[in-house]
Structure formats: C-alpha cells, structure tokens
Coordinates of N, CA, C and O in Angstrom, one line a residue:
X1 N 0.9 -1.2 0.0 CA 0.0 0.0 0.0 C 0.9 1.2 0.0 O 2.1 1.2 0.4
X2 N 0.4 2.2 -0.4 CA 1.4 3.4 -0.7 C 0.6 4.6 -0.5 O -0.5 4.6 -1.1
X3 N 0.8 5.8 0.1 CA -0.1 6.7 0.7 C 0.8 7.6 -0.9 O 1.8 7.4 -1.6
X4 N -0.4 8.9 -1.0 CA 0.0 9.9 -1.9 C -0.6 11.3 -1.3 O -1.8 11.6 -1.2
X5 N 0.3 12.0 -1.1 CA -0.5 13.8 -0.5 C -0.2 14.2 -2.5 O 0.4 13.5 -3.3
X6 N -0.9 15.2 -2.7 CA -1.7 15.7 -3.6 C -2.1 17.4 -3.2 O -3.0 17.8 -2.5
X7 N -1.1 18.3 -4.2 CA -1.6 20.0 -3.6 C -1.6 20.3 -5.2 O -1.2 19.6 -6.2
X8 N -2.3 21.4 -5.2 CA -2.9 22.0 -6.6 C -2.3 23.8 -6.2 O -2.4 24.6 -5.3
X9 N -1.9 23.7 -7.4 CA -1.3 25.5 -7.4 C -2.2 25.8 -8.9 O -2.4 25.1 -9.9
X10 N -2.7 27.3 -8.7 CA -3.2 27.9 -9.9 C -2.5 29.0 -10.6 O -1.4 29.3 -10.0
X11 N -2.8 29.7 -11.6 CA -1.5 30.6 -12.4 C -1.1 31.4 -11.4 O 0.0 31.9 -11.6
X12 N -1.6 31.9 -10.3 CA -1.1 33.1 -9.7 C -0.7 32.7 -8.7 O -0.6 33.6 -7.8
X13 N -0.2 31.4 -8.3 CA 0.6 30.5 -6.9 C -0.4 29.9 -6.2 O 0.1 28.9 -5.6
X14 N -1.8 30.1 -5.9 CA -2.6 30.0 -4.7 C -2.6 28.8 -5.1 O -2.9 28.3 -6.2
X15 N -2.2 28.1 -3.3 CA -2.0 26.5 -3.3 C -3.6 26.2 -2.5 O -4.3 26.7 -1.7
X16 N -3.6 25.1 -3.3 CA -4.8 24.0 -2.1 C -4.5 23.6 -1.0 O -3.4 23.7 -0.6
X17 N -5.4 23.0 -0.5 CA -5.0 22.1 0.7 C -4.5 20.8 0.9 O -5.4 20.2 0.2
X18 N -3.9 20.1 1.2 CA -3.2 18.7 1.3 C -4.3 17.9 1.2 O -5.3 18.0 1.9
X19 N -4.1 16.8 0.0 CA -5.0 15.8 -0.5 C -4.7 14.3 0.1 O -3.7 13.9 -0.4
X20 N -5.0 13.5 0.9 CA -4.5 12.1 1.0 C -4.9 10.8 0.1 O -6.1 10.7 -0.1
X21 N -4.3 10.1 -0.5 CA -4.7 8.5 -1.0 C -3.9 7.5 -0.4 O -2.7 7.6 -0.1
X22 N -4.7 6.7 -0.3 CA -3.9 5.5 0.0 C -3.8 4.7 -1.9 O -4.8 4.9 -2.6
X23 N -2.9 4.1 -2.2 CA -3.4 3.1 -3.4 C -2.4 2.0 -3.2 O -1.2 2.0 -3.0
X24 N -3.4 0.7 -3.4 CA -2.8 -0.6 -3.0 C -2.7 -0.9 -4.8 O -3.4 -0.5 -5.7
X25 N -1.7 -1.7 -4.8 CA -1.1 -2.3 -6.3 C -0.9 -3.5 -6.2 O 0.1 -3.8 -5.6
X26 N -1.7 -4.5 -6.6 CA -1.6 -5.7 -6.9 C -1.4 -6.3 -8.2 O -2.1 -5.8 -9.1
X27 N -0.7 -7.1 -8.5 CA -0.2 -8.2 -9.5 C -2.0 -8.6 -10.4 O -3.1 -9.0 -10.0
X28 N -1.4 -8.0 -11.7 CA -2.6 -7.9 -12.8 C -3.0 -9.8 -12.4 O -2.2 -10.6 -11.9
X29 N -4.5 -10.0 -12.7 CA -5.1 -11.3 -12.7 C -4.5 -12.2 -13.9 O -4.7 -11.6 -14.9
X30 N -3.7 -13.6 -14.0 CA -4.0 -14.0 -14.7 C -4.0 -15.4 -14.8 O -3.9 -16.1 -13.8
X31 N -4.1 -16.2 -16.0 CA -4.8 -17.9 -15.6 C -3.1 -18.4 -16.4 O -2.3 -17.8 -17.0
X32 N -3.1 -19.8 -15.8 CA -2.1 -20.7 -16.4 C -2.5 -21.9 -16.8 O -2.9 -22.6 -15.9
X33 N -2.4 -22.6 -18.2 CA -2.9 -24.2 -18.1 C -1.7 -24.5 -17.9 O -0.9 -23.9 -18.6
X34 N -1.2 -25.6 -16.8 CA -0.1 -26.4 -16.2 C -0.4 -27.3 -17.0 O 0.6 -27.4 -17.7
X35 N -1.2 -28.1 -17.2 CA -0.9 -29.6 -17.8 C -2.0 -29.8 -19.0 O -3.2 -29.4 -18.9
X36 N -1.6 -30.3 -20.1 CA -0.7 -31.1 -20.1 C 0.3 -30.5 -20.4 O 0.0 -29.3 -20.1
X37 N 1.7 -30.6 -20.8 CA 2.7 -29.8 -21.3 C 2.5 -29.4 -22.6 O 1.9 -30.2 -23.3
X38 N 3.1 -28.0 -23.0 CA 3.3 -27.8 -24.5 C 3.8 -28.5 -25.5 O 5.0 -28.8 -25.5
X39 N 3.0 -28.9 -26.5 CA 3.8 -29.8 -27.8 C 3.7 -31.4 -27.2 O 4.1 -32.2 -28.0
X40 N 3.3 -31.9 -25.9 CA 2.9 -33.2 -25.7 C 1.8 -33.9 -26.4 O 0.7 -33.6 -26.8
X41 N 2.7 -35.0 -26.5 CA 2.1 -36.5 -27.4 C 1.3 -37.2 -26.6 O 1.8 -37.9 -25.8
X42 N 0.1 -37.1 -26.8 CA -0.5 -38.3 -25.9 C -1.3 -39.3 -26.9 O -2.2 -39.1 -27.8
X43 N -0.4 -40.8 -26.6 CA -1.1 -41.9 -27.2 C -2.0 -42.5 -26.4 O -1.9 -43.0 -25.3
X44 N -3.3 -42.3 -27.4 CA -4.7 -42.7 -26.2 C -6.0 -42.8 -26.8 O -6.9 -43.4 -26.2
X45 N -6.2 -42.2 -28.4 CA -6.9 -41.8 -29.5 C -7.8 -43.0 -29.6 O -7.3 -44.1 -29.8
X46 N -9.0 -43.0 -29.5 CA -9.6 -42.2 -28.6 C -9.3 -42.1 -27.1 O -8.7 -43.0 -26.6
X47 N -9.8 -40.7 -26.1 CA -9.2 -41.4 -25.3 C -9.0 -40.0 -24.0 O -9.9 -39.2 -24.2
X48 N -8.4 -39.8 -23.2 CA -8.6 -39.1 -22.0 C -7.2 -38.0 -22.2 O -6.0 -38.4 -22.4
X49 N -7.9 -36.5 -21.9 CA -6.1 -35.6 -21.9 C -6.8 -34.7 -20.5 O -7.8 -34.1 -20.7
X50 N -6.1 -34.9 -19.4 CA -6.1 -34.7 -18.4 C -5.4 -33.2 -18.2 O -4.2 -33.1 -18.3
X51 N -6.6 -31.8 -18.0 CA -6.0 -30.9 -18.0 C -5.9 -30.3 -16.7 O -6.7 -30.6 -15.8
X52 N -5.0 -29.2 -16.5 CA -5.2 -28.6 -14.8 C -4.6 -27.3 -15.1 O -3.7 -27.2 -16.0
X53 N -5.1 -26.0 -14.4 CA -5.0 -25.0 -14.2 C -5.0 -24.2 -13.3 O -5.5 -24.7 -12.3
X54 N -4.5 -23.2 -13.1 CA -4.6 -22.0 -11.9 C -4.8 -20.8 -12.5 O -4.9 -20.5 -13.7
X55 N -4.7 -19.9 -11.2 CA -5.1 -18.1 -11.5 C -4.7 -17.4 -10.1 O -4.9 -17.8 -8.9
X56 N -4.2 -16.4 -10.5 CA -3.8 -15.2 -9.3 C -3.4 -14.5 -9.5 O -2.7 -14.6 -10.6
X57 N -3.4 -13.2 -8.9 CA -2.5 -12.1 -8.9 C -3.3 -10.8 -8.2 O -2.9 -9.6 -8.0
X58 N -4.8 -11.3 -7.9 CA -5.3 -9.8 -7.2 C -5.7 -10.5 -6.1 O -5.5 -11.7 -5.9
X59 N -6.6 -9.3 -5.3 CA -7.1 -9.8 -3.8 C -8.4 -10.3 -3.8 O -9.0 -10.2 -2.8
X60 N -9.0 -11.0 -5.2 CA -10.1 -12.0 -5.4 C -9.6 -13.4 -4.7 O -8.7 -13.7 -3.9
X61 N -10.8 -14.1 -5.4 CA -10.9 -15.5 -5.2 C -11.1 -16.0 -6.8 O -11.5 -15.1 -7.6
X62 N -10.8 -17.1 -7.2 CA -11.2 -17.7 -8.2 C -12.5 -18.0 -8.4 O -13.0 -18.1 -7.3
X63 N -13.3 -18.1 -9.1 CA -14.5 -18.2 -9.1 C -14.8 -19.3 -10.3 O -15.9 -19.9 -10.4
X64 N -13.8 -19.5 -11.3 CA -14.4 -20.7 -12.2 C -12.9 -20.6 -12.9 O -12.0 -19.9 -12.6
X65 N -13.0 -21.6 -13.8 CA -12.1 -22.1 -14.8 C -12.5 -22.7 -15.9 O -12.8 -23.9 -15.9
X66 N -12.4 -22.1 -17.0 CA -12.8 -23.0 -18.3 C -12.3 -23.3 -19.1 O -11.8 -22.3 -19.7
X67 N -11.9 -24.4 -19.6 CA -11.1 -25.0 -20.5 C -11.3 -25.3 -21.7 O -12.2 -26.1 -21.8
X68 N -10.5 -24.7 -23.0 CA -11.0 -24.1 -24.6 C -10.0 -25.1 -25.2 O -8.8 -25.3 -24.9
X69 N -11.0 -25.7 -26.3 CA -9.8 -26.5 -27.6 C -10.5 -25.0 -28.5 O -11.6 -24.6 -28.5
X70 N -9.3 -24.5 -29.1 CA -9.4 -23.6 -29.7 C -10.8 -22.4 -29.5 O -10.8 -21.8 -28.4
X71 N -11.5 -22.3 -30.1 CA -12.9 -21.3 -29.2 C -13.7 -22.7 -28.8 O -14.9 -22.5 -29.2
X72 N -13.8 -23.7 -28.4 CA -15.0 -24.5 -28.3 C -14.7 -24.8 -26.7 O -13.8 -25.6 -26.3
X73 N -15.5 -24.4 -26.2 CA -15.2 -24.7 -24.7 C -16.0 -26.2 -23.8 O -17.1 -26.6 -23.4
X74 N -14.5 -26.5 -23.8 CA -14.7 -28.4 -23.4 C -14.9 -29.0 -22.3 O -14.9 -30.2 -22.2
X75 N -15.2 -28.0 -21.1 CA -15.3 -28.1 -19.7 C -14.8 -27.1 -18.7 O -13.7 -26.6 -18.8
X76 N -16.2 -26.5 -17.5 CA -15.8 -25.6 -16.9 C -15.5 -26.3 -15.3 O -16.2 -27.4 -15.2
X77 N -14.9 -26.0 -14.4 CA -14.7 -26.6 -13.1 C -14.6 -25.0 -12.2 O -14.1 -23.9 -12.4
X78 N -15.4 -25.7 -11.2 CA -15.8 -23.8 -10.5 C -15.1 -24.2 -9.1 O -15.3 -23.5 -8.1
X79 N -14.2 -25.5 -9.0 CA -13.5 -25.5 -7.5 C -12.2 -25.9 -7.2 O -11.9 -26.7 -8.1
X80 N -11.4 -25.8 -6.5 CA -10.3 -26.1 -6.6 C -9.9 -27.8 -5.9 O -10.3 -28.2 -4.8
X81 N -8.9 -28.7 -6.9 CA -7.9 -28.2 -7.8 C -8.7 -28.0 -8.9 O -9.7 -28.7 -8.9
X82 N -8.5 -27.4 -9.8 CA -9.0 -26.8 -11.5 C -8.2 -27.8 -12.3 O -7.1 -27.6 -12.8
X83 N -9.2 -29.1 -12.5 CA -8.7 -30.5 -13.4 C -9.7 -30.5 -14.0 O -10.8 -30.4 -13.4
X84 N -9.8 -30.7 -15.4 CA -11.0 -31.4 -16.0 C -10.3 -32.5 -16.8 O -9.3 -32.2 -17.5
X85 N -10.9 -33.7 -16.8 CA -11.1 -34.9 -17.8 C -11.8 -34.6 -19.4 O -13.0 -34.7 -19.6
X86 N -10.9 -34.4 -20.3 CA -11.3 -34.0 -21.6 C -11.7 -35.3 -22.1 O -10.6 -35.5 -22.7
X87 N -12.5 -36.4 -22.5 CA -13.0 -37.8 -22.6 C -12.8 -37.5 -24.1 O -12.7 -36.4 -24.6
X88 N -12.6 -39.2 -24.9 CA -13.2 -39.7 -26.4 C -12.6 -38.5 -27.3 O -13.0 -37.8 -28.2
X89 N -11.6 -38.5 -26.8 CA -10.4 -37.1 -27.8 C -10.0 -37.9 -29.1 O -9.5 -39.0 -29.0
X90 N -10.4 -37.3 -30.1 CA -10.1 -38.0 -31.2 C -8.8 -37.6 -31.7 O -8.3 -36.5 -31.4
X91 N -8.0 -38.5 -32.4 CA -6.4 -38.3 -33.0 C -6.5 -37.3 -33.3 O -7.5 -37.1 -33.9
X92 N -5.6 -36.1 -33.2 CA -5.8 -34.5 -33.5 C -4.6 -33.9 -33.1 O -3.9 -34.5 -32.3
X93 N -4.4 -32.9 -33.7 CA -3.7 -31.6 -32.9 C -4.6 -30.7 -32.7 O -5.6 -30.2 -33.3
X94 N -4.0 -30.5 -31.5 CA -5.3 -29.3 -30.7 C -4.6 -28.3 -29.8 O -3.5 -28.6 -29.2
X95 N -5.4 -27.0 -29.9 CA -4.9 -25.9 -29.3 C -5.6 -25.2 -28.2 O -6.5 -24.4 -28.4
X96 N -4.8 -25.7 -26.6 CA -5.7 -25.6 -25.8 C -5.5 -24.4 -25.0 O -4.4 -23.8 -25.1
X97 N -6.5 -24.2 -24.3 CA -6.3 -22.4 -23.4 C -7.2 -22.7 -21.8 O -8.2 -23.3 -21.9
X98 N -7.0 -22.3 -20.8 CA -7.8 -21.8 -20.3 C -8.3 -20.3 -19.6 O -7.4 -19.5 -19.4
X99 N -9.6 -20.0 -19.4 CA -10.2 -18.8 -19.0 C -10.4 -18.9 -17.4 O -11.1 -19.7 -16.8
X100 N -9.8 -18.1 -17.0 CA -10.3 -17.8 -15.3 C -10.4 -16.6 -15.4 O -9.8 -15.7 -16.0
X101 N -12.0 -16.8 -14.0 CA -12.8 -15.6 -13.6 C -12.4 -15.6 -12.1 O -12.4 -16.6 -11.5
X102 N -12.2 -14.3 -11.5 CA -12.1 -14.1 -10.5 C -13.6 -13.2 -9.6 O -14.2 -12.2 -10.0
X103 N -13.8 -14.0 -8.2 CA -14.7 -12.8 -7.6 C -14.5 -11.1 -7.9 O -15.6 -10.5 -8.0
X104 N -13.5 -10.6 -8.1 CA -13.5 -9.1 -8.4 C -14.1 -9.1 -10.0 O -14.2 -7.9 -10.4
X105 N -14.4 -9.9 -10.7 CA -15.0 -9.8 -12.6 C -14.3 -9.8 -13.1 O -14.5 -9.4 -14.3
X106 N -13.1 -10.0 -12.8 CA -11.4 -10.3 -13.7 C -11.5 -11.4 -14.6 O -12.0 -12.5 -14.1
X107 N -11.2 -11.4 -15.9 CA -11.2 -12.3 -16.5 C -10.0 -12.4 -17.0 O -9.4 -11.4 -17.3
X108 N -9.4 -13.5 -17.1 CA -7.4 -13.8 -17.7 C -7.8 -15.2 -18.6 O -8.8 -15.8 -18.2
X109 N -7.0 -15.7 -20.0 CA -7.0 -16.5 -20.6 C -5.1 -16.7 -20.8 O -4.2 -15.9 -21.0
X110 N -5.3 -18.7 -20.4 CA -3.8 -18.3 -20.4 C -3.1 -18.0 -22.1 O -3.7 -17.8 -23.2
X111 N -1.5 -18.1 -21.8 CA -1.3 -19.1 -23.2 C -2.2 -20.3 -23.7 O -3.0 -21.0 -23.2
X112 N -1.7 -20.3 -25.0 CA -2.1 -21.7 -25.7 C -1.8 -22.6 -25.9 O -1.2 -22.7 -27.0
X113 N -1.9 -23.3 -25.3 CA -0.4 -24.7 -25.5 C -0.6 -25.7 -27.2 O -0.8 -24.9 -28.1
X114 N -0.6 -26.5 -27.4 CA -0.3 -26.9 -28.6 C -0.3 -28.5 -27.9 O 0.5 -28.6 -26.9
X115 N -1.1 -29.7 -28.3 CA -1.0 -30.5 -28.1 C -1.5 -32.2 -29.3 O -2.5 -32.2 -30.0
X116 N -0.8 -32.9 -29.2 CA -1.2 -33.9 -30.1 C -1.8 -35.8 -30.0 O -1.1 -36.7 -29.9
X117 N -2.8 -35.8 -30.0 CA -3.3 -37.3 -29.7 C -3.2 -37.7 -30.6 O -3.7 -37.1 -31.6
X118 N -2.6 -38.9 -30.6 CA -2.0 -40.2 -31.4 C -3.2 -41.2 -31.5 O -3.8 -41.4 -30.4
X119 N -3.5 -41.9 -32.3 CA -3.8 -43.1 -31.9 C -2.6 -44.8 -31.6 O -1.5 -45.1 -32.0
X120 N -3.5 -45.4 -30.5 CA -2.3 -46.1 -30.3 C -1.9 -47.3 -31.4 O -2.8 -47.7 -32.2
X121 N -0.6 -47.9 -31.4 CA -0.5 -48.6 -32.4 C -1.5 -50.2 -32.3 O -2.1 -50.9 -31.4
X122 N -1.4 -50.5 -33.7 CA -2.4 -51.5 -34.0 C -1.8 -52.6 -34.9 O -1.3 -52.3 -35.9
X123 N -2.0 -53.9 -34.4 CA -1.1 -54.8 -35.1 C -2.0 -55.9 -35.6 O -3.1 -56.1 -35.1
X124 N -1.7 -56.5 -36.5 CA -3.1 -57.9 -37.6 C -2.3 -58.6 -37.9 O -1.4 -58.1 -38.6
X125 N -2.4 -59.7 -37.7 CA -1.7 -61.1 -38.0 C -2.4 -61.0 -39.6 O -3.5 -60.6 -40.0
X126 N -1.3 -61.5 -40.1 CA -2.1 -61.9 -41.9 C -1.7 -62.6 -42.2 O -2.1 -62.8 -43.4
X127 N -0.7 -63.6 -41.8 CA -0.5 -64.9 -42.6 C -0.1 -65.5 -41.4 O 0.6 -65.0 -40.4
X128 N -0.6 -67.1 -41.5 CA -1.0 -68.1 -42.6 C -2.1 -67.9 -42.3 O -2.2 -67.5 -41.1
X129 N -3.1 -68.0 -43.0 CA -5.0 -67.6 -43.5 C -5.5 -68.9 -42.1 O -6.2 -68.6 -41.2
X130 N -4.8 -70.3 -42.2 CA -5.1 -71.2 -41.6 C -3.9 -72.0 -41.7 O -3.1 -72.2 -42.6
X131 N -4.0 -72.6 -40.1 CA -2.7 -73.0 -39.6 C -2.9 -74.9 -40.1 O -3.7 -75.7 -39.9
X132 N -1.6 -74.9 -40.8 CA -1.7 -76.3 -40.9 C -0.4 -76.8 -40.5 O 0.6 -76.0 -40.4
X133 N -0.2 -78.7 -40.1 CA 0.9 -78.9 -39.2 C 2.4 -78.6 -40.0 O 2.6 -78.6 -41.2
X134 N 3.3 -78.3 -39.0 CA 4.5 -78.3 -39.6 C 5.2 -76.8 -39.1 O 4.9 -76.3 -38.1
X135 N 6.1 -76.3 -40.0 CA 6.7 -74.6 -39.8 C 5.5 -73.7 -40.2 O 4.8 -73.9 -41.2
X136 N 5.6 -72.9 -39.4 CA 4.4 -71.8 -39.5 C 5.0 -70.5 -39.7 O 5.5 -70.2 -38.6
X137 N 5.2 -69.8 -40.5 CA 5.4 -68.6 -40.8 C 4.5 -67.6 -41.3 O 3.8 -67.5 -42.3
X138 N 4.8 -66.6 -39.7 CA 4.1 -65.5 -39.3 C 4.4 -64.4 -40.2 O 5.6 -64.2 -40.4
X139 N 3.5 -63.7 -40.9 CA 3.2 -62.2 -41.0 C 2.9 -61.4 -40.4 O 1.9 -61.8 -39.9
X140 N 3.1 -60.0 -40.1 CA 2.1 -59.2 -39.5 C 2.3 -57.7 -39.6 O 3.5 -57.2 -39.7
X141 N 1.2 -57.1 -39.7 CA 1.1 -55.2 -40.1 C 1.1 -54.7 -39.0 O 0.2 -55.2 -38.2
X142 N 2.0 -53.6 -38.5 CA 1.8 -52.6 -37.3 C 1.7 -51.0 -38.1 O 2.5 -50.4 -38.8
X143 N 0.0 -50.7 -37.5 CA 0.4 -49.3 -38.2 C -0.2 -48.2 -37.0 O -0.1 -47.0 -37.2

C-alpha cells in the first residue's frame, strides 16, 4: 500500500490544501494451463487428456475455470484443484487455453499450448489364412 498527498497550485501561486490517498497495487489477474505440457504426445486416441489450471494475482478468489480447444469450450470446473477430464479425444492436434474468472469480474486466458493425440499402435496377424501342421510362418502389419 502506498499513501500519496496531492496540492494544486493555480496561475497566480494560490495552493490548495493537502489531498490524501492511499493506493494498494496488486499483480494484474492471470490464468495458467499447467498440464498437459506444451507440444505433448498423448497416445490414447480415442481417449482421456487430463488438464489442470490456476489463477492469481489480485485480492479475489477464483470463481471458475474454463477450458477451450481452440474457441469451443470443453469443460468448466468452479473449485479447486481446476482439473477437467477431456474424454473420447479424437487423434488430432489441438490448441488448448484456459479462461479464469475471478470474484473481483477479472477475466485472464492463459497461453495456448499446442498439443497432439495419437492413436495407439495396432497390429493384424495376416498370414497363414489357416494354420496347418508343420513350420508356420508369421506375418504381421503394425500401423
């Protein structure tokens, strides 16, 4: 907190009287998506990307958290810890953000991280069609 006196002079010298303020300065509001990390690979397609967030910097409270693939917003959580379960994520690159609101009507969006679901690998036996006695020689596709 920081006090400020405040006097006013007009063209011909005549001063005012001593003005007081107090003014407190707090750290602008803003949000962070922590997880998942930037540019992370998650093999899982279809499948679960587990995100989590915070917010601070004034003398509010948090009041919600929303979590955006690019503008389409994919889940809000209004308590802490600020996790939502993103479900049935299809193979993609996606660009995620979150928005926090604070009790004072503060609104902050973090960065945008950048992230990628994979589908996982998949493997098909293709030969022999049917097994008959003797050496059996295996084929198989992984893609």
């Amino acid at each position: 907190m920081y006090s400020m006196a405040v006097r006013a002079f007009d063209a011909l010298g005549n001063a005012s009287a001593w003005s007081s303020s107090y003014i407190v300065i707090t750290k602008p509001f803003a949000a962070f998506l922590t997880a998942p990390a930037n540019n992370a690979v998650i093999v899982a397609a279809p499948g679960t990307v587990n995100l989590t967030a915070t917010a601070g910097g004034t003398d509010g409270t948090i009041t919600k958290i929303e979590f955006y693939q690019g503008s389409t917003l994919i889940g809000t959580v209004t308590s802490s810890p600020y996790q939502y379960s993103w479900t049935s994520v299809p193979a993609g690159t996606y660009s995620l953000t979150a928005k926090a609101y604070s009790s004072l009507s503060e609104t902050a969006v973090s960065s945008a991280i950048s992230i990628r679901v994979d589908a996982p690998p998949t493997v098909s036996l293709t030969a022999p069609a049917n097994a008959t006695p003797g050496t059996i020689q295996l084929t198989a596709t992984v893609s």
